[in-house]
Amino acid sequence: MTEHDVPWLDEREMRVWRRWLRVQTDLQAALGRELSRDSGLSLQDFETLVWLSEAPDERLRISALAERMHWERSRLSHHLRRMSARGLVGKEGCKEDGRGSFVQLTDAGRKALDEAAPEHVRAVRRLFLDGVEGRELEVLEGFLERVLERVAETETETETEVAVG
């Protein structure tokens, strides 16, 4: 494909694309500021605690948590180390295979999550969901699902290329 074959964005598409990028950045920043102010947790802390709270026995293998959060394992390990130092999570070896590790929600982590969740949900509603009217939520959900499917397809294609390459 040459430069002339590229289907460049028209003015409206560019405006929507740039607005989408700004929404991602500004919404995450606003939610992060409010969460930090209200609870001392970062969005990443909160997401980690939520995933653990929803897991059986409030624990997951670190590799499974990394996959769910779409994080590199090394990034998650560094983050978990910081959370562990604050008493929010604990780590234990995997008795089944001896190689992996589990991360466990601690009582302090559960308390932090329980205290942070109500204000965070209010912020999500106020900044995001309250702006959705009528059928827009259904349309938005369908649109986001299609985007995620396309992204997943490119991840699969990349993994296949790496395996074959």
CSV table of N, CA and C in Angstrom, one decimal:
chain,number,residue,atom,x,y,z
A,1,MET,N,0.8,-1.2,0.0
A,1,MET,CA,0.0,0.0,0.0
A,1,MET,C,0.9,1.2,0.0
A,2,THR,N,0.6,2.1,-0.9
A,2,THR,CA,1.4,3.3,-1.0
A,2,THR,C,0.7,4.4,-0.2
A,3,GLU,N,1.4,5.5,0.0
A,3,GLU,CA,0.9,6.7,0.7
A,3,GLU,C,-0.4,7.1,0.1
A,4,HIS,N,-0.5,7.0,-1.2
A,4,HIS,CA,-1.7,7.5,-1.9
A,4,HIS,C,-2.9,6.6,-1.7
A,5,ASP,N,-2.7,5.3,-1.3
A,5,ASP,CA,-3.7,4.3,-1.0
A,5,ASP,C,-4.3,4.4,0.4
A,6,VAL,N,-3.7,5.2,1.2
A,6,VAL,CA,-4.1,5.3,2.6
A,6,VAL,C,-5.4,6.0,2.7
A,7,PRO,N,-6.4,5.4,3.4
A,7,PRO,CA,-7.7,6.0,3.5
A,7,PRO,C,-7.7,7.0,4.7
A,8,TRP,N,-7.1,8.2,4.4
A,8,TRP,CA,-6.9,9.3,5.4
A,8,TRP,C,-8.3,9.6,6.1
A,9,LEU,N,-8.2,10.0,7.3
A,9,LEU,CA,-9.4,10.4,8.0
A,9,LEU,C,-9.9,11.8,7.5
A,10,ASP,N,-11.2,11.8,7.3
A,10,ASP,CA,-11.8,13.1,6.9
A,10,ASP,C,-11.9,14.0,8.1
A,11,GLU,N,-12.3,15.2,7.9
A,11,GLU,CA,-12.4,16.2,9.0
A,11,GLU,C,-13.2,15.7,10.2
A,12,ARG,N,-14.4,15.2,9.9
A,12,ARG,CA,-15.2,14.7,11.0
A,12,ARG,C,-14.6,13.5,11.7
A,13,GLU,N,-14.1,12.5,10.9
A,13,GLU,CA,-13.4,11.3,11.5
A,13,GLU,C,-12.2,11.8,12.4
A,14,MET,N,-11.5,12.7,11.9
A,14,MET,CA,-10.3,13.2,12.7
A,14,MET,C,-10.8,13.9,14.0
A,15,ARG,N,-11.8,14.6,13.9
A,15,ARG,CA,-12.4,15.3,15.1
A,15,ARG,C,-12.9,14.3,16.1
A,16,VAL,N,-13.6,13.2,15.7
A,16,VAL,CA,-14.1,12.2,16.6
A,16,VAL,C,-12.9,11.4,17.1
A,17,TRP,N,-11.9,11.1,16.3
A,17,TRP,CA,-10.8,10.3,16.8
A,17,TRP,C,-10.0,11.1,17.9
A,18,ARG,N,-9.8,12.4,17.6
A,18,ARG,CA,-9.1,13.2,18.6
A,18,ARG,C,-9.9,13.3,19.9
A,19,ARG,N,-11.2,13.5,19.8
A,19,ARG,CA,-12.0,13.6,20.9
A,19,ARG,C,-12.0,12.3,21.7
A,20,TRP,N,-12.0,11.1,21.0
A,20,TRP,CA,-11.9,9.8,21.7
A,20,TRP,C,-10.6,9.7,22.5
A,21,LEU,N,-9.5,10.1,21.9
A,21,LEU,CA,-8.2,10.1,22.6
A,21,LEU,C,-8.2,11.0,23.8
A,22,ARG,N,-8.8,12.2,23.7
A,22,ARG,CA,-8.9,13.1,24.8
A,22,ARG,C,-9.8,12.5,25.9
A,23,VAL,N,-10.9,11.9,25.5
A,23,VAL,CA,-11.8,11.3,26.5
A,23,VAL,C,-11.0,10.2,27.3
A,24,GLN,N,-10.3,9.4,26.6
A,24,GLN,CA,-9.5,8.4,27.3
A,24,GLN,C,-8.6,9.0,28.3
A,25,THR,N,-7.8,10.0,27.9
A,25,THR,CA,-6.8,10.6,28.7
A,25,THR,C,-7.5,11.4,29.9
A,26,ASP,N,-8.4,12.2,29.5
A,26,ASP,CA,-9.0,13.1,30.5
A,26,ASP,C,-9.9,12.4,31.5
A,27,LEU,N,-10.6,11.4,31.1
A,27,LEU,CA,-11.5,10.6,32.0
A,27,LEU,C,-10.6,9.8,33.0
A,28,GLN,N,-9.6,9.1,32.4
A,28,GLN,CA,-8.7,8.4,33.3
A,28,GLN,C,-8.1,9.3,34.3
A,29,ALA,N,-7.6,10.5,33.9
A,29,ALA,CA,-7.0,11.4,34.8
A,29,ALA,C,-7.9,11.9,35.9
A,30,ALA,N,-9.1,12.3,35.5
A,30,ALA,CA,-10.1,12.8,36.4
A,30,ALA,C,-10.5,11.7,37.4
A,31,LEU,N,-10.8,10.5,37.0
A,31,LEU,CA,-11.1,9.4,37.9
A,31,LEU,C,-9.9,9.1,38.8
A,32,GLY,N,-8.7,9.1,38.3
A,32,GLY,CA,-7.6,8.8,39.1
A,32,GLY,C,-7.3,9.9,40.1
A,33,ARG,N,-7.5,11.2,39.8
A,33,ARG,CA,-7.4,12.2,40.8
A,33,ARG,C,-8.4,12.1,41.9
A,34,GLU,N,-9.6,11.9,41.5
A,34,GLU,CA,-10.7,11.7,42.6
A,34,GLU,C,-10.5,10.5,43.4
A,35,LEU,N,-10.1,9.4,42.8
A,35,LEU,CA,-9.9,8.2,43.6
A,35,LEU,C,-8.7,8.4,44.6
A,36,SER,N,-7.6,9.0,44.1
A,36,SER,CA,-6.5,9.2,44.9
A,36,SER,C,-6.8,10.2,46.1
A,37,ARG,N,-7.5,11.2,45.7
A,37,ARG,CA,-7.9,12.2,46.8
A,37,ARG,C,-8.8,11.6,47.8
A,38,ASP,N,-9.8,10.8,47.4
A,38,ASP,CA,-10.8,10.2,48.3
A,38,ASP,C,-10.2,9.0,49.1
A,39,SER,N,-9.3,8.3,48.5
A,39,SER,CA,-8.9,7.0,49.1
A,39,SER,C,-7.4,6.7,49.2
A,40,GLY,N,-6.6,7.5,48.5
A,40,GLY,CA,-5.2,7.2,48.5
A,40,GLY,C,-4.8,6.1,47.6
A,41,LEU,N,-5.8,5.6,46.8
A,41,LEU,CA,-5.5,4.5,45.8
A,41,LEU,C,-5.4,5.1,44.5
A,42,SER,N,-4.5,4.5,43.6
A,42,SER,CA,-4.5,4.8,42.2
A,42,SER,C,-5.5,4.0,41.5
A,43,LEU,N,-5.8,4.4,40.2
A,43,LEU,CA,-6.7,3.5,39.4
A,43,LEU,C,-6.2,2.1,39.3
A,44,GLN,N,-4.9,2.0,39.2
A,44,GLN,CA,-4.3,0.7,39.0
A,44,GLN,C,-4.4,-0.1,40.3
A,45,ASP,N,-4.3,0.5,41.4
A,45,ASP,CA,-4.5,-0.2,42.7
A,45,ASP,C,-5.9,-0.7,42.8
A,46,PHE,N,-6.8,0.2,42.4
A,46,PHE,CA,-8.3,-0.1,42.5
A,46,PHE,C,-8.6,-1.3,41.6
A,47,GLU,N,-8.1,-1.2,40.3
A,47,GLU,CA,-8.4,-2.3,39.4
A,47,GLU,C,-7.9,-3.6,39.9
A,48,THR,N,-6.7,-3.6,40.5
A,48,THR,CA,-6.1,-4.8,41.0
A,48,THR,C,-6.9,-5.4,42.1
A,49,LEU,N,-7.3,-4.5,43.0
A,49,LEU,CA,-8.2,-4.9,44.2
A,49,LEU,C,-9.5,-5.5,43.7
A,50,VAL,N,-10.1,-4.9,42.7
A,50,VAL,CA,-11.4,-5.3,42.2
A,50,VAL,C,-11.2,-6.7,41.6
A,51,TRP,N,-10.2,-7.0,40.7
A,51,TRP,CA,-10.0,-8.3,40.2
A,51,TRP,C,-9.8,-9.3,41.2
A,52,LEU,N,-9.0,-9.0,42.3
A,52,LEU,CA,-8.8,-10.0,43.3
A,52,LEU,C,-10.0,-10.2,44.1
A,53,SER,N,-10.8,-9.2,44.4
A,53,SER,CA,-12.1,-9.3,45.2
A,53,SER,C,-13.1,-10.2,44.4
A,54,GLU,N,-13.0,-10.3,43.1
A,54,GLU,CA,-14.0,-11.1,42.3
A,54,GLU,C,-13.5,-12.5,42.1
A,55,ALA,N,-12.2,-12.8,42.5
A,55,ALA,CA,-11.7,-14.1,42.3
A,55,ALA,C,-12.0,-15.1,43.4
A,56,PRO,N,-12.1,-16.4,43.1
A,56,PRO,CA,-12.3,-17.3,44.2
A,56,PRO,C,-11.3,-17.2,45.3
A,57,ASP,N,-11.7,-17.1,46.5
A,57,ASP,CA,-10.9,-17.0,47.7
A,57,ASP,C,-10.1,-15.7,47.6
A,58,GLU,N,-10.5,-14.7,46.8
A,58,GLU,CA,-9.8,-13.4,46.7
A,58,GLU,C,-8.3,-13.5,46.4
A,59,ARG,N,-8.0,-14.5,45.5
A,59,ARG,CA,-6.6,-14.7,45.1
A,59,ARG,C,-6.5,-15.2,43.7
A,60,LEU,N,-5.4,-14.9,43.0
A,60,LEU,CA,-5.2,-15.3,41.7
A,60,LEU,C,-3.7,-15.5,41.5
A,61,ARG,N,-3.4,-16.4,40.5
A,61,ARG,CA,-2.0,-16.5,40.1
A,61,ARG,C,-1.6,-15.2,39.4
A,62,ILE,N,-0.4,-14.8,39.6
A,62,ILE,CA,0.0,-13.5,39.1
A,62,ILE,C,-0.1,-13.4,37.6
A,63,SER,N,0.2,-14.5,36.9
A,63,SER,CA,0.1,-14.6,35.5
A,63,SER,C,-1.4,-14.4,35.0
A,64,ALA,N,-2.3,-15.0,35.8
A,64,ALA,CA,-3.8,-14.8,35.5
A,64,ALA,C,-4.2,-13.4,35.7
A,65,LEU,N,-3.7,-12.8,36.8
A,65,LEU,CA,-4.1,-11.4,37.0
A,65,LEU,C,-3.5,-10.5,35.9
A,66,ALA,N,-2.3,-10.7,35.5
A,66,ALA,CA,-1.7,-9.9,34.4
A,66,ALA,C,-2.5,-10.0,33.2
A,67,GLU,N,-2.9,-11.2,32.9
A,67,GLU,CA,-3.8,-11.4,31.6
A,67,GLU,C,-5.1,-10.7,31.7
A,68,ARG,N,-5.7,-10.7,32.9
A,68,ARG,CA,-7.0,-10.1,33.0
A,68,ARG,C,-6.9,-8.5,33.0
A,69,MET,N,-5.8,-8.0,33.5
A,69,MET,CA,-5.5,-6.6,33.5
A,69,MET,C,-4.9,-6.1,32.2
A,70,HIS,N,-4.5,-7.0,31.3
A,70,HIS,CA,-3.8,-6.7,30.1
A,70,HIS,C,-2.5,-5.9,30.4
A,71,TRP,N,-1.7,-6.4,31.3
A,71,TRP,CA,-0.5,-5.9,31.7
A,71,TRP,C,0.6,-6.9,31.5
A,72,GLU,N,1.8,-6.4,31.2
A,72,GLU,CA,3.0,-7.3,31.2
A,72,GLU,C,3.2,-7.8,32.6
A,73,ARG,N,3.7,-9.0,32.7
A,73,ARG,CA,3.9,-9.6,34.0
A,73,ARG,C,4.9,-8.8,34.8
A,74,SER,N,5.9,-8.3,34.2
A,74,SER,CA,7.0,-7.6,35.0
A,74,SER,C,6.4,-6.3,35.5
A,75,ARG,N,5.6,-5.6,34.7
A,75,ARG,CA,4.9,-4.4,35.2
A,75,ARG,C,4.0,-4.7,36.4
A,76,LEU,N,3.3,-5.7,36.3
A,76,LEU,CA,2.4,-6.1,37.4
A,76,LEU,C,3.2,-6.5,38.7
A,77,SER,N,4.3,-7.2,38.5
A,77,SER,CA,5.1,-7.6,39.6
A,77,SER,C,5.6,-6.4,40.4
A,78,HIS,N,6.1,-5.4,39.7
A,78,HIS,CA,6.5,-4.2,40.3
A,78,HIS,C,5.4,-3.5,41.1
A,79,HIS,N,4.2,-3.4,40.4
A,79,HIS,CA,3.1,-2.8,41.1
A,79,HIS,C,2.6,-3.6,42.3
A,80,LEU,N,2.6,-4.9,42.2
A,80,LEU,CA,2.2,-5.7,43.4
A,80,LEU,C,3.2,-5.5,44.5
A,81,ARG,N,4.5,-5.4,44.2
A,81,ARG,CA,5.5,-5.1,45.2
A,81,ARG,C,5.1,-3.9,46.0
A,82,ARG,N,4.8,-2.8,45.3
A,82,ARG,CA,4.4,-1.6,46.0
A,82,ARG,C,3.1,-1.7,46.8
A,83,MET,N,2.2,-2.4,46.2
A,83,MET,CA,0.9,-2.6,47.0
A,83,MET,C,1.1,-3.5,48.2
A,84,SER,N,2.0,-4.5,48.1
A,84,SER,CA,2.3,-5.3,49.2
A,84,SER,C,3.0,-4.6,50.3
A,85,ALA,N,3.9,-3.6,50.0
A,85,ALA,CA,4.5,-2.8,51.0
A,85,ALA,C,3.5,-2.0,51.7
A,86,ARG,N,2.4,-1.7,51.1
A,86,ARG,CA,1.3,-0.9,51.8
A,86,ARG,C,0.3,-1.8,52.5
A,87,GLY,N,0.5,-3.1,52.4
A,87,GLY,CA,-0.3,-4.0,53.1
A,87,GLY,C,-1.6,-4.4,52.4
A,88,LEU,N,-1.8,-4.0,51.1
A,88,LEU,CA,-3.0,-4.2,50.3
A,88,LEU,C,-3.2,-5.6,49.8
A,89,VAL,N,-2.0,-6.2,49.4
A,89,VAL,CA,-2.0,-7.6,48.9
A,89,VAL,C,-0.9,-8.3,49.5
A,90,GLY,N,-1.0,-9.7,49.4
A,90,GLY,CA,0.1,-10.5,49.9
A,90,GLY,C,0.4,-11.5,48.8
A,91,LYS,N,1.6,-12.0,48.8
A,91,LYS,CA,2.1,-13.0,47.8
A,91,LYS,C,2.4,-14.3,48.5
A,92,GLU,N,2.1,-15.4,47.8
A,92,GLU,CA,2.5,-16.7,48.3
A,92,GLU,C,2.9,-17.6,47.1
A,93,GLY,N,3.8,-18.5,47.4
A,93,GLY,CA,4.2,-19.4,46.3
A,93,GLY,C,3.1,-20.4,45.9
A,94,CYS,N,3.2,-20.9,44.8
A,94,CYS,CA,2.2,-21.9,44.3
A,94,CYS,C,2.7,-23.3,44.6
A,95,LYS,N,1.9,-24.0,45.5
A,95,LYS,CA,2.3,-25.3,46.0
A,95,LYS,C,2.2,-26.4,44.9
A,96,GLU,N,1.3,-26.1,43.9
A,96,GLU,CA,1.0,-27.1,42.9
A,96,GLU,C,2.2,-27.3,42.0
A,97,ASP,N,2.9,-26.2,41.5
A,97,ASP,CA,4.0,-26.4,40.6
A,97,ASP,C,5.3,-25.7,41.1
A,98,GLY,N,5.2,-25.0,42.1
A,98,GLY,CA,6.5,-24.4,42.7
A,98,GLY,C,7.1,-23.3,41.9
A,99,ARG,N,6.5,-23.0,40.7
A,99,ARG,CA,7.1,-21.9,39.8
A,99,ARG,C,6.4,-20.6,40.0
A,100,GLY,N,5.1,-20.7,39.9
A,100,GLY,CA,4.2,-19.5,39.9
A,100,GLY,C,4.0,-19.0,41.4
A,101,SER,N,3.3,-17.9,41.4
A,101,SER,CA,3.0,-17.3,42.7
A,101,SER,C,1.5,-16.8,42.6
A,102,PHE,N,0.9,-16.8,43.8
A,102,PHE,CA,-0.4,-16.3,43.9
A,102,PHE,C,-0.3,-14.9,44.6
A,103,VAL,N,-1.3,-14.0,44.2
A,103,VAL,CA,-1.4,-12.8,44.9
A,103,VAL,C,-2.8,-12.8,45.6
A,104,GLN,N,-2.9,-12.4,46.8
A,104,GLN,CA,-4.0,-12.5,47.7
A,104,GLN,C,-4.5,-11.1,48.2
A,105,LEU,N,-5.7,-10.8,48.2
A,105,LEU,CA,-6.3,-9.6,48.8
A,105,LEU,C,-6.2,-9.7,50.3
A,106,THR,N,-5.6,-8.8,50.9
A,106,THR,CA,-5.5,-8.8,52.4
A,106,THR,C,-6.7,-8.1,53.0
A,107,ASP,N,-6.8,-8.2,54.3
A,107,ASP,CA,-7.9,-7.5,55.0
A,107,ASP,C,-7.8,-6.0,54.8
A,108,ALA,N,-6.6,-5.5,54.8
A,108,ALA,CA,-6.4,-4.1,54.6
A,108,ALA,C,-6.8,-3.7,53.1
A,109,GLY,N,-6.5,-4.6,52.2
A,109,GLY,CA,-6.8,-4.3,50.8
A,109,GLY,C,-8.3,-4.4,50.6
A,110,ARG,N,-9.0,-5.3,51.3
A,110,ARG,CA,-10.5,-5.4,51.2
A,110,ARG,C,-11.1,-4.2,51.8
A,111,LYS,N,-10.6,-3.7,52.9
A,111,LYS,CA,-11.1,-2.5,53.6
A,111,LYS,C,-10.9,-1.3,52.7
A,112,ALA,N,-9.7,-1.2,52.1
A,112,ALA,CA,-9.4,0.0,51.2
A,112,ALA,C,-10.4,0.0,50.0
A,113,LEU,N,-10.6,-1.2,49.4
A,113,LEU,CA,-11.6,-1.3,48.3
A,113,LEU,C,-13.0,-1.0,48.7
A,114,ASP,N,-13.4,-1.5,49.9
A,114,ASP,CA,-14.8,-1.3,50.3
A,114,ASP,C,-15.0,0.2,50.6
A,115,GLU,N,-14.0,0.9,51.1
A,115,GLU,CA,-14.1,2.3,51.4
A,115,GLU,C,-14.0,3.2,50.2
A,116,ALA,N,-13.2,2.8,49.2
A,116,ALA,CA,-13.0,3.6,48.0
A,116,ALA,C,-14.2,3.4,47.0
A,117,ALA,N,-14.8,2.2,46.9
A,117,ALA,CA,-15.7,1.9,45.9
A,117,ALA,C,-16.9,2.8,45.8
A,118,PRO,N,-17.6,3.2,46.9
A,118,PRO,CA,-18.8,4.1,46.7
A,118,PRO,C,-18.5,5.4,46.0
A,119,GLU,N,-17.4,6.1,46.4
A,119,GLU,CA,-17.1,7.4,45.8
A,119,GLU,C,-16.6,7.2,44.4
A,120,HIS,N,-15.9,6.1,44.1
A,120,HIS,CA,-15.4,5.8,42.7
A,120,HIS,C,-16.6,5.6,41.8
A,121,VAL,N,-17.6,4.8,42.3
A,121,VAL,CA,-18.8,4.5,41.5
A,121,VAL,C,-19.5,5.8,41.2
A,122,ARG,N,-19.7,6.7,42.2
A,122,ARG,CA,-20.3,8.0,42.0
A,122,ARG,C,-19.6,8.8,40.9
A,123,ALA,N,-18.3,8.7,41.0
A,123,ALA,CA,-17.5,9.5,40.0
A,123,ALA,C,-17.7,8.9,38.6
A,124,VAL,N,-17.7,7.6,38.5
A,124,VAL,CA,-17.9,7.0,37.2
A,124,VAL,C,-19.3,7.3,36.6
A,125,ARG,N,-20.3,7.3,37.5
A,125,ARG,CA,-21.6,7.7,37.0
A,125,ARG,C,-21.6,9.2,36.6
A,126,ARG,N,-21.1,10.1,37.5
A,126,ARG,CA,-21.1,11.5,37.2
A,126,ARG,C,-20.4,11.9,35.9
A,127,LEU,N,-19.2,11.3,35.8
A,127,LEU,CA,-18.3,11.7,34.7
A,127,LEU,C,-18.6,11.0,33.4
A,128,PHE,N,-19.2,9.8,33.5
A,128,PHE,CA,-19.3,9.0,32.3
A,128,PHE,C,-20.8,8.6,32.0
A,129,LEU,N,-21.3,7.8,32.9
A,129,LEU,CA,-22.6,7.2,32.6
A,129,LEU,C,-23.8,8.1,32.6
A,130,ASP,N,-23.8,9.1,33.5
A,130,ASP,CA,-24.9,10.1,33.5
A,130,ASP,C,-25.0,10.9,32.2
A,131,GLY,N,-24.0,10.9,31.4
A,131,GLY,CA,-24.0,11.6,30.1
A,131,GLY,C,-24.6,10.8,29.0
A,132,VAL,N,-24.9,9.5,29.3
A,132,VAL,CA,-25.5,8.6,28.3
A,132,VAL,C,-27.0,8.6,28.4
A,133,GLU,N,-27.7,8.8,27.3
A,133,GLU,CA,-29.1,9.0,27.3
A,133,GLU,C,-29.8,7.9,26.4
A,134,GLY,N,-31.0,7.5,26.8
A,134,GLY,CA,-31.8,6.5,26.1
A,134,GLY,C,-31.0,5.3,25.7
A,135,ARG,N,-31.1,5.0,24.4
A,135,ARG,CA,-30.4,3.8,23.8
A,135,ARG,C,-28.9,3.9,23.6
A,136,GLU,N,-28.4,5.1,24.0
A,136,GLU,CA,-26.9,5.3,23.8
A,136,GLU,C,-26.1,4.3,24.5
A,137,LEU,N,-26.5,3.9,25.7
A,137,LEU,CA,-25.7,2.9,26.4
A,137,LEU,C,-25.6,1.6,25.6
A,138,GLU,N,-26.7,1.1,25.1
A,138,GLU,CA,-26.7,-0.1,24.2
A,138,GLU,C,-25.8,0.1,23.0
A,139,VAL,N,-26.0,1.2,22.3
A,139,VAL,CA,-25.1,1.5,21.2
A,139,VAL,C,-23.7,1.6,21.5
A,140,LEU,N,-23.4,2.3,22.6
A,140,LEU,CA,-22.0,2.4,23.1
A,140,LEU,C,-21.4,1.0,23.4
A,141,GLU,N,-22.2,0.2,24.1
A,141,GLU,CA,-21.7,-1.1,24.5
A,141,GLU,C,-21.4,-1.9,23.2
A,142,GLY,N,-22.3,-1.9,22.2
A,142,GLY,CA,-22.0,-2.6,21.0
A,142,GLY,C,-20.8,-2.1,20.3
A,143,PHE,N,-20.7,-0.8,20.2
A,143,PHE,CA,-19.5,-0.2,19.5
A,143,PHE,C,-18.2,-0.6,20.2
A,144,LEU,N,-18.2,-0.5,21.5
A,144,LEU,CA,-16.9,-0.8,22.3
A,144,LEU,C,-16.6,-2.3,22.1
A,145,GLU,N,-17.6,-3.2,22.1
A,145,GLU,CA,-17.4,-4.6,21.9
A,145,GLU,C,-16.7,-4.9,20.6
A,146,ARG,N,-17.2,-4.2,19.5
A,146,ARG,CA,-16.7,-4.4,18.2
A,146,ARG,C,-15.2,-3.9,18.1
A,147,VAL,N,-14.9,-2.8,18.8
A,147,VAL,CA,-13.5,-2.3,18.8
A,147,VAL,C,-12.7,-3.3,19.5
A,148,LEU,N,-13.1,-3.9,20.7
A,148,LEU,CA,-12.3,-4.8,21.4
A,148,LEU,C,-12.1,-6.1,20.6
A,149,GLU,N,-13.1,-6.5,19.8
A,149,GLU,CA,-13.0,-7.7,19.0
A,149,GLU,C,-11.9,-7.5,17.9
A,150,ARG,N,-11.9,-6.3,17.3
A,150,ARG,CA,-10.9,-6.0,16.3
A,150,ARG,C,-9.5,-6.0,16.9
A,151,VAL,N,-9.4,-5.4,18.1
A,151,VAL,CA,-8.1,-5.3,18.8
A,151,VAL,C,-7.6,-6.7,19.1
A,152,ALA,N,-8.5,-7.6,19.6
A,152,ALA,CA,-8.2,-9.0,19.9
A,152,ALA,C,-7.7,-9.7,18.6
A,153,GLU,N,-8.3,-9.4,17.5
A,153,GLU,CA,-7.9,-10.1,16.2
A,153,GLU,C,-6.5,-9.7,15.9
A,154,THR,N,-6.1,-8.4,16.1
A,154,THR,CA,-4.8,-8.0,15.7
A,154,THR,C,-3.8,-8.6,16.7
A,155,GLU,N,-4.2,-8.8,18.0
A,155,GLU,CA,-3.3,-9.5,18.9
A,155,GLU,C,-3.0,-11.0,18.5
A,156,THR,N,-4.1,-11.6,18.1
A,156,THR,CA,-4.0,-13.0,17.6
A,156,THR,C,-3.1,-13.1,16.4
A,157,GLU,N,-3.3,-12.2,15.4
A,157,GLU,CA,-2.5,-12.1,14.2
A,157,GLU,C,-1.1,-11.9,14.5
A,158,THR,N,-0.8,-11.0,15.5
A,158,THR,CA,0.6,-10.8,15.8
A,158,THR,C,1.2,-12.0,16.5
A,159,GLU,N,0.5,-12.7,17.4
A,159,GLU,CA,1.0,-13.9,18.0
A,159,GLU,C,1.3,-15.0,17.0
A,160,THR,N,0.4,-15.1,16.0
A,160,THR,CA,0.6,-16.1,14.9
A,160,THR,C,1.8,-15.7,14.1
A,161,GLU,N,2.0,-14.5,13.8
A,161,GLU,CA,3.2,-14.1,13.0
A,161,GLU,C,4.5,-14.3,13.8
A,162,VAL,N,4.5,-14.1,15.1
A,162,VAL,CA,5.7,-14.3,15.9
A,162,VAL,C,6.0,-15.8,16.0
A,163,ALA,N,4.9,-16.6,16.1
A,163,ALA,CA,5.1,-18.1,16.2
A,163,ALA,C,5.6,-18.6,14.9
A,164,VAL,N,5.1,-18.2,13.8
A,164,VAL,CA,5.5,-18.7,12.5
A,164,VAL,C,6.8,-18.1,12.1
A,165,GLY,N,7.0,-16.8,12.4
A,165,GLY,CA,8.2,-16.0,12.0
A,165,GLY,C,9.5,-16.6,12.4
